[in-house]
Coordinates of C-alpha atoms in Angstrom, one line a residue:
X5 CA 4.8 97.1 61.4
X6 CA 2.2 94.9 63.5
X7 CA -0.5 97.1 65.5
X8 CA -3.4 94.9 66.8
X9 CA -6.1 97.4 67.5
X10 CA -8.9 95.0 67.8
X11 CA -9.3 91.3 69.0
X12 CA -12.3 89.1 69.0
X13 CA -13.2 85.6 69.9
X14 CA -14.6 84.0 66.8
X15 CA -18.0 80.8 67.0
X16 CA -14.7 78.5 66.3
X17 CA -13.1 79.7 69.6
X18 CA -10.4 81.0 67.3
X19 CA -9.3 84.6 68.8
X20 CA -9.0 86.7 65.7
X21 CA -6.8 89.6 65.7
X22 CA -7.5 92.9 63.4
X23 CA -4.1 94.1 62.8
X24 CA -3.3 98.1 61.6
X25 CA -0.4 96.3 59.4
X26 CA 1.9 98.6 57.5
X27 CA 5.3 96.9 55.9
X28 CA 7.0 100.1 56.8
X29 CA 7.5 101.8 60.0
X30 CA 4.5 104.2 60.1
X31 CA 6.5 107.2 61.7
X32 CA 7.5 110.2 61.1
X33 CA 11.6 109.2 60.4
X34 CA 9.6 107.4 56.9
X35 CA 8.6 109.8 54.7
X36 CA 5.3 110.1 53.8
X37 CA 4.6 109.4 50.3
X38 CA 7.1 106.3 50.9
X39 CA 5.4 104.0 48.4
X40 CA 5.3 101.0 51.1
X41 CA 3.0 103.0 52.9
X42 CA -0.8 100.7 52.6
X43 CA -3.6 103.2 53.5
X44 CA -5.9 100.3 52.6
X45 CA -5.4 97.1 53.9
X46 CA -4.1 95.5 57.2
X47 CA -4.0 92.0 58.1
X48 CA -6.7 89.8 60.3
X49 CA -4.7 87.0 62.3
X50 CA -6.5 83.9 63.4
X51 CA -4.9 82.2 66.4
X52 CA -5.8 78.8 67.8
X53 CA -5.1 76.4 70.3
X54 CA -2.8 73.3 68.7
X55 CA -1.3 71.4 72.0
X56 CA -0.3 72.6 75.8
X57 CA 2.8 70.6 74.6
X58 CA 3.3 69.6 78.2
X59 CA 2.8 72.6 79.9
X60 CA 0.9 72.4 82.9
X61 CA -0.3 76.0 83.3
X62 CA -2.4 75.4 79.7
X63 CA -5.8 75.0 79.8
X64 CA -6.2 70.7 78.5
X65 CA -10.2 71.7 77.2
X66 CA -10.7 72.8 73.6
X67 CA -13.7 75.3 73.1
X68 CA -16.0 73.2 71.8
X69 CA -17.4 74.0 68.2
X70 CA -21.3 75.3 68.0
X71 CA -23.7 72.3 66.7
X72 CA -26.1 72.9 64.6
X73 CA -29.2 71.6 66.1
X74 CA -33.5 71.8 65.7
X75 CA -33.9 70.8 69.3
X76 CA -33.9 73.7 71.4
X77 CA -33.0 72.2 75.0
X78 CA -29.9 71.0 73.1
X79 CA -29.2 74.3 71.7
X80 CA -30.0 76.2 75.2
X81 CA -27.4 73.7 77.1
X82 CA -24.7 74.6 74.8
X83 CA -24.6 78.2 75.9
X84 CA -23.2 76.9 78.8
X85 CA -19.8 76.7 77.1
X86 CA -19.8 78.9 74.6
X87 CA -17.8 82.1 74.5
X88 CA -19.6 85.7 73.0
X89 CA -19.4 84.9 69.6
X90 CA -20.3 80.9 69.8
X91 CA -23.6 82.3 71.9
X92 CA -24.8 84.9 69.1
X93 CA -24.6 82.0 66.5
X94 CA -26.8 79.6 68.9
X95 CA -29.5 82.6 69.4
X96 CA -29.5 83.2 65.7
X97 CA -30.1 78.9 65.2
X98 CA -33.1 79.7 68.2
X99 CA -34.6 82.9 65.9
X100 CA -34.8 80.8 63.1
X101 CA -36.4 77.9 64.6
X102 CA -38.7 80.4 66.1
X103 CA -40.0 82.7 63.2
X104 CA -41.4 79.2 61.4
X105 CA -43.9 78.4 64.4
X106 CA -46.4 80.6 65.2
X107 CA -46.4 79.3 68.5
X108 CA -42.8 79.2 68.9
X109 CA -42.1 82.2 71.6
X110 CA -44.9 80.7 73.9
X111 CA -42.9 76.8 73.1
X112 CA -39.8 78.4 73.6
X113 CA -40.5 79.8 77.3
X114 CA -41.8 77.2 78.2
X115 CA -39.1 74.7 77.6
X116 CA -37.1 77.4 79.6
X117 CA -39.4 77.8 82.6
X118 CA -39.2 73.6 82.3
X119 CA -35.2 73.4 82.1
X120 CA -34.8 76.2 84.9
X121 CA -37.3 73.7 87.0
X122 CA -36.0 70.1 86.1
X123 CA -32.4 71.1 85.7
X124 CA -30.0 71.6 88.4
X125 CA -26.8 72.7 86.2
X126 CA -28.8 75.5 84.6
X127 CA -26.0 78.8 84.3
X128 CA -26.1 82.8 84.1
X129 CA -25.3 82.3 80.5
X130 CA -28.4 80.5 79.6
X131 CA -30.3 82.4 80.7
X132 CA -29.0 85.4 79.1
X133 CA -29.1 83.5 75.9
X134 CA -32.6 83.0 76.1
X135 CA -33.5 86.3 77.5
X136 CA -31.9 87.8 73.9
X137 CA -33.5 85.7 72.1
X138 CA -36.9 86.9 73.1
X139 CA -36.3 90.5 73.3
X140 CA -35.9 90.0 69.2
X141 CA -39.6 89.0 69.8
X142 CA -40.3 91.7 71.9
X143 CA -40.6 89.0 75.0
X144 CA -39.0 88.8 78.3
X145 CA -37.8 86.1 80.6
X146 CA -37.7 88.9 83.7
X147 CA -40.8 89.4 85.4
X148 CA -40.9 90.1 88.8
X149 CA -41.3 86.2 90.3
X150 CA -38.7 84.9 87.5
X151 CA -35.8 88.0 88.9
X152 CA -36.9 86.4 92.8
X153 CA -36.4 82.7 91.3
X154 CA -32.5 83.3 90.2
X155 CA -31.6 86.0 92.5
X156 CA -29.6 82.9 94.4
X157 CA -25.6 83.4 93.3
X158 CA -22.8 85.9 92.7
X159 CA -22.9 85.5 89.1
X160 CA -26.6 85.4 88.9
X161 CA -27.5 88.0 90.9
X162 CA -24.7 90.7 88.3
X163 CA -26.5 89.0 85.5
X164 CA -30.0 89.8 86.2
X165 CA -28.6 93.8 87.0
X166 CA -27.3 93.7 83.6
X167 CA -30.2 92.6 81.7
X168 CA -32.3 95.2 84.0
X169 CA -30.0 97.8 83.1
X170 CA -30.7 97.3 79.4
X171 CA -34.4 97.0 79.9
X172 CA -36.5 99.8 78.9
X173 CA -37.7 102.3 81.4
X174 CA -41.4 101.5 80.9
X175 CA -40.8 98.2 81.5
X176 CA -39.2 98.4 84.3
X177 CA -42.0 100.0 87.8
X178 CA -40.8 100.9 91.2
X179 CA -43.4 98.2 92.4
X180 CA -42.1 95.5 90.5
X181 CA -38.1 96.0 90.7
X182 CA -37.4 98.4 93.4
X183 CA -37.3 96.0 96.2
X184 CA -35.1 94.0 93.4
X185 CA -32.7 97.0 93.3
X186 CA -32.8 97.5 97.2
X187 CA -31.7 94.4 97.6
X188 CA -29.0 94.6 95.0
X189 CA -27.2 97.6 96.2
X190 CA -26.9 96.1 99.5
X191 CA -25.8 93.0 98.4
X192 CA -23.1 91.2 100.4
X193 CA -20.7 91.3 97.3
X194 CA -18.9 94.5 96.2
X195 CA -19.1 93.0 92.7
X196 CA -22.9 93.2 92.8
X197 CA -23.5 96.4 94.3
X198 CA -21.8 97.3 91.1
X199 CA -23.6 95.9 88.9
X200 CA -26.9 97.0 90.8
X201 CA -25.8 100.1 91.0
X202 CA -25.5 100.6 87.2
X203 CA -29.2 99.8 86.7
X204 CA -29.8 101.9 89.6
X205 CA -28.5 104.5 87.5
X206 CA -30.2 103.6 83.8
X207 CA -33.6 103.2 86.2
X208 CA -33.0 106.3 87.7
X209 CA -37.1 106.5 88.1
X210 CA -36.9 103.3 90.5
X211 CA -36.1 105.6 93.6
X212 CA -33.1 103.8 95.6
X213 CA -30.8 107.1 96.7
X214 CA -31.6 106.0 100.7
X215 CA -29.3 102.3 99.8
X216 CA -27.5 104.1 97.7
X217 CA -25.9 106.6 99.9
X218 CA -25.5 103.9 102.9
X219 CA -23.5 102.4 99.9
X220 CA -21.5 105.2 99.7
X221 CA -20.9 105.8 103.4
X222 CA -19.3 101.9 103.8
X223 CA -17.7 102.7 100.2
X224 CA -16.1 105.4 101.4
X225 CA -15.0 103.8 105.1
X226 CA -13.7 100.4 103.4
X227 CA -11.9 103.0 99.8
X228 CA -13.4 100.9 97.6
X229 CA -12.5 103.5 94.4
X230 CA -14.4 101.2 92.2
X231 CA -17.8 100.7 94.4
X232 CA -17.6 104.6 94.9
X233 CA -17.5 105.3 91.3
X234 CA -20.5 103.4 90.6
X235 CA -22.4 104.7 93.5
X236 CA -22.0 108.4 92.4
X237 CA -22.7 108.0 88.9
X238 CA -26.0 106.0 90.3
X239 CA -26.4 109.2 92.8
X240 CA -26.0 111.6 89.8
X241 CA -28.7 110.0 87.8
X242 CA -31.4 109.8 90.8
X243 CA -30.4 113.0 91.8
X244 CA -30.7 115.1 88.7
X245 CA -34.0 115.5 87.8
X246 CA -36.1 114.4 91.1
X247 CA -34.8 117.1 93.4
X248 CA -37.4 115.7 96.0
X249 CA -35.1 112.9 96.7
X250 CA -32.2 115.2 97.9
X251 CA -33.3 115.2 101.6
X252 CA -33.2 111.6 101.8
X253 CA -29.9 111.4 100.6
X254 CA -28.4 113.8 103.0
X255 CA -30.5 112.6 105.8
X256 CA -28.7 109.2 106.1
X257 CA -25.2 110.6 104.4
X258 CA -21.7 110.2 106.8
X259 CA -19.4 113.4 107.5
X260 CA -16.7 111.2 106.0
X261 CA -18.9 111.1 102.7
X262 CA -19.4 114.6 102.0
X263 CA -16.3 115.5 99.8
X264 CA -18.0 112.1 97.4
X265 CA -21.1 113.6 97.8
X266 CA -20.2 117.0 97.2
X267 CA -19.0 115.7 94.0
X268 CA -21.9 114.3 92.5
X269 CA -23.2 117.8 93.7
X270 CA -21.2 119.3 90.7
X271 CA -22.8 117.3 88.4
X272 CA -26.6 117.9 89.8
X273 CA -27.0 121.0 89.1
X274 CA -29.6 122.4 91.3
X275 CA -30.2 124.6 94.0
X276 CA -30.2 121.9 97.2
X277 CA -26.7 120.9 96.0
X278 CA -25.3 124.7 96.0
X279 CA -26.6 124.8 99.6
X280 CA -25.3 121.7 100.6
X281 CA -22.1 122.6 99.3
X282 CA -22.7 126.1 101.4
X283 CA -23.4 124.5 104.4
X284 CA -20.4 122.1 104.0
X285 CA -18.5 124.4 102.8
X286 CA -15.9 124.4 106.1
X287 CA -15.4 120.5 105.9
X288 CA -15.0 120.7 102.4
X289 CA -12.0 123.4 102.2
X290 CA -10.5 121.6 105.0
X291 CA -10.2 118.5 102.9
X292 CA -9.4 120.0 99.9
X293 CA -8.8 123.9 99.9
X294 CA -7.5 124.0 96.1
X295 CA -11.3 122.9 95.3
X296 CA -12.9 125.8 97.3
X297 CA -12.7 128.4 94.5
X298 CA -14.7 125.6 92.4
X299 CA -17.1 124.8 95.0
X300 CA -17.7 128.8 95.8
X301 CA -18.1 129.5 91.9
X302 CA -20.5 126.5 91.9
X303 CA -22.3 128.0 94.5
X304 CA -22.7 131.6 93.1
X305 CA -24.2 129.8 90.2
X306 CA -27.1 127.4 91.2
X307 CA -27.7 128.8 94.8
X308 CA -30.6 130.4 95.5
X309 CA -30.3 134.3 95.0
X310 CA -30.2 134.8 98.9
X311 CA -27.3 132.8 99.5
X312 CA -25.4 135.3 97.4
X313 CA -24.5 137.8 100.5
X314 CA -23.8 134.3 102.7
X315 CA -21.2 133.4 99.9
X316 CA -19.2 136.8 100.3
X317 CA -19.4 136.6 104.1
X318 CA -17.4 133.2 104.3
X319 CA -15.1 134.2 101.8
X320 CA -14.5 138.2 103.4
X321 CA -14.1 135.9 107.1
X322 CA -12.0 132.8 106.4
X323 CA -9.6 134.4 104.0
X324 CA -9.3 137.8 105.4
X325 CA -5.7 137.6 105.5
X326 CA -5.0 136.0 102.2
X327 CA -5.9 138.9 100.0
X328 CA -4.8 137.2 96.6
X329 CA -6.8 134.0 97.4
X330 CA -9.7 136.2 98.3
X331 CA -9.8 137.7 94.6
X332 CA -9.5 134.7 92.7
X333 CA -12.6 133.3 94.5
X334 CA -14.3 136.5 93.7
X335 CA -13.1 136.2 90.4
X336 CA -14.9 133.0 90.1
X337 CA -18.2 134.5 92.1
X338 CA -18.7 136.6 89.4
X339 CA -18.4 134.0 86.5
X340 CA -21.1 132.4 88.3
X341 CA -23.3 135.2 89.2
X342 CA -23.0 136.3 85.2
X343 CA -23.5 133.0 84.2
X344 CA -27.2 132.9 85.4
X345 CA -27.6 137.0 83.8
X346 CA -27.7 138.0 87.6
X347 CA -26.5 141.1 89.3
X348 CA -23.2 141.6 91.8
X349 CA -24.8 142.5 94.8
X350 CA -23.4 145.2 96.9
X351 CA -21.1 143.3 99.5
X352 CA -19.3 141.4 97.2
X353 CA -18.1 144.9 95.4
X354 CA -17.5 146.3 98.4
X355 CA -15.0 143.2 99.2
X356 CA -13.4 143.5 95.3
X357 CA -12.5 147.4 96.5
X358 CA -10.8 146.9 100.1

């Protein structure tokens, strides 16, 4: 009974396969205290590459083995080949060369400065190799005129957003990297904007809701799904707890984007998103009317408290001749109104009754 649940590139190149190996069927038609039934063990399989054997659609290269080296430029250049595993063993081989000089962190950045200066064939994954080798040093490849100096490719650029991502937040100042994450979110690639827009989101106190909700509008016109994700979880995080930045984002925000951003709405929380959601409230039931008893409830909840007899009003108006509808949505008023240990006001009794 072969289920791989796990699979991992090994420093040979070998991909290794953890395997949830039972010698009996593990279902239900075996019975369960069948004695060939191994609650302990599985199997690991090691597959490697022995010959394309003619075929043409087979990679010819090998991946090369990881040498073990005391010269650092040599060990640096071999992350350009290496796959995940083959790069942890080379910054491991750096950390140990490292730890015996007391000088060695200053050494070691500066052969990188030197190899990113004197060598043209220097990649993302270098980089990134060296970068995690000094953050077990508590160092740092990424200041501000190093992020400028490789912000120059596709692959670069998504790099430097990932290691910003992972930085921590007191590294990381809206004078030194928001012009980076500006730049980032309205980067030519889709594939980029991604990845800017997921440090956007872990440095949600670098404020960049303005780009990010022109993203969204040319996200929304183009249906990248994958782009618009990204951009709304980015939107959640800056939203949520500066509630200062909410005007810019709906100053600059398309009528085709408001169902997105009435979404991220729902997850904010706050009072300028349940009267957004008020105000939009017509556009939004017309694009999705099963929503409206959600958006409504929402409302009732986070609203301020004089929005209250508003909320009964649109719902006593639009739905006057679908009684049934017109109860559920009151229904879910007063789920929200209790929710927040408030009081039903007046007119929304009055509308329960008729």
């Amino acid at each position: 009974w072969f289920r791989p649940v796990h699979l991992q590139f090994g420093p040979d190149g070998a991909l290794y396969v953890a395997d949830f190996y039972n010698r009996i069927i593990g279902h239900y038609e075996v019975d369960l205290k069948h004695p060939g039934r191994d609650r302990h063990r599985g199997r690991i399989w090691r597959i490697v590459f022995t010959g394309n054997k003619g075929r043409r659609d087979a990679m010819s290269a090998k991946c090369p083995e990881v040498l073990p080296s005391k010269n650092i430029v040599h060990l640096l250049r071999q992350f350009d080949q290496a796959n995940r595993a083959q790069a942890r063993v080379i910054e491991r081989h750096l950390c140990g060369i490292l730890e015996k000089d007391s000088r060695g962190v200053e050494r070691f950045v500066q052969l990188v400065l030197d190899e990113l200066q004197g060598n043209v064939n220097v990649t993302a994954k270098m980089i990134l190799g060296a970068e995690n080798v000094l953050r077990k040093f508590d160092g740092t490849l990424f200041n501000d005129d190093m992020v400028f100096r490789l912000h120059d490719s596709e692959k670069m650029n998504c790099l430097v957003f990932q290691v910003l991502a992972g930085m921590d937040k007191a590294e990381v100042t809206s004078d030194q990297f928001g012009n980076l994450l500006r730049s980032g979110v309205k980067n030519s690639s889709p594939l980029v904007r991604r990845f800017a827009s997921v440090a956007a989101a872990r440095q949600s106190q670098v404020d960049v809701v303005p780009e990010l909700t022109q993203q969204l509008n040319e996200a929304v016109e183009s249906r990248d799904t994958f782009l618009i994700h990204s951009l709304k979880i980015a939107l959640r995080q800056q939203l949520r707890h500066w509630p200062a930045r909410f005007a810019a984002a709906t100053a600059v925000l398309d009528p085709a984007s408001v169902p997105a951003f009435a979404d991220i709405c729902l997850s904010v929380k706050s009072a300028d998103a349940a009267e957004f959601i008020l105000n939009k409230i017509e556009d939004l039931s017309q694009n999705d009317a099963g929503m409206l008893t959600g958006f409504l409830g929402f409302a009732a909840t986070h609203a301020k408290r004089g929005s209250l007899k508003r909320i009964v009003e649109i719902v006593a108006f639009r739905y006057q001749d679908d009684p049934e509808f017109q109860l559920e949505v009151l229904r879910s008023l007063r789920t929200g109104v209790e929710s927040r240990g408030g009081t039903l006001p007046e007119s929304m009794k009055s509308l329960a009754t008729e």
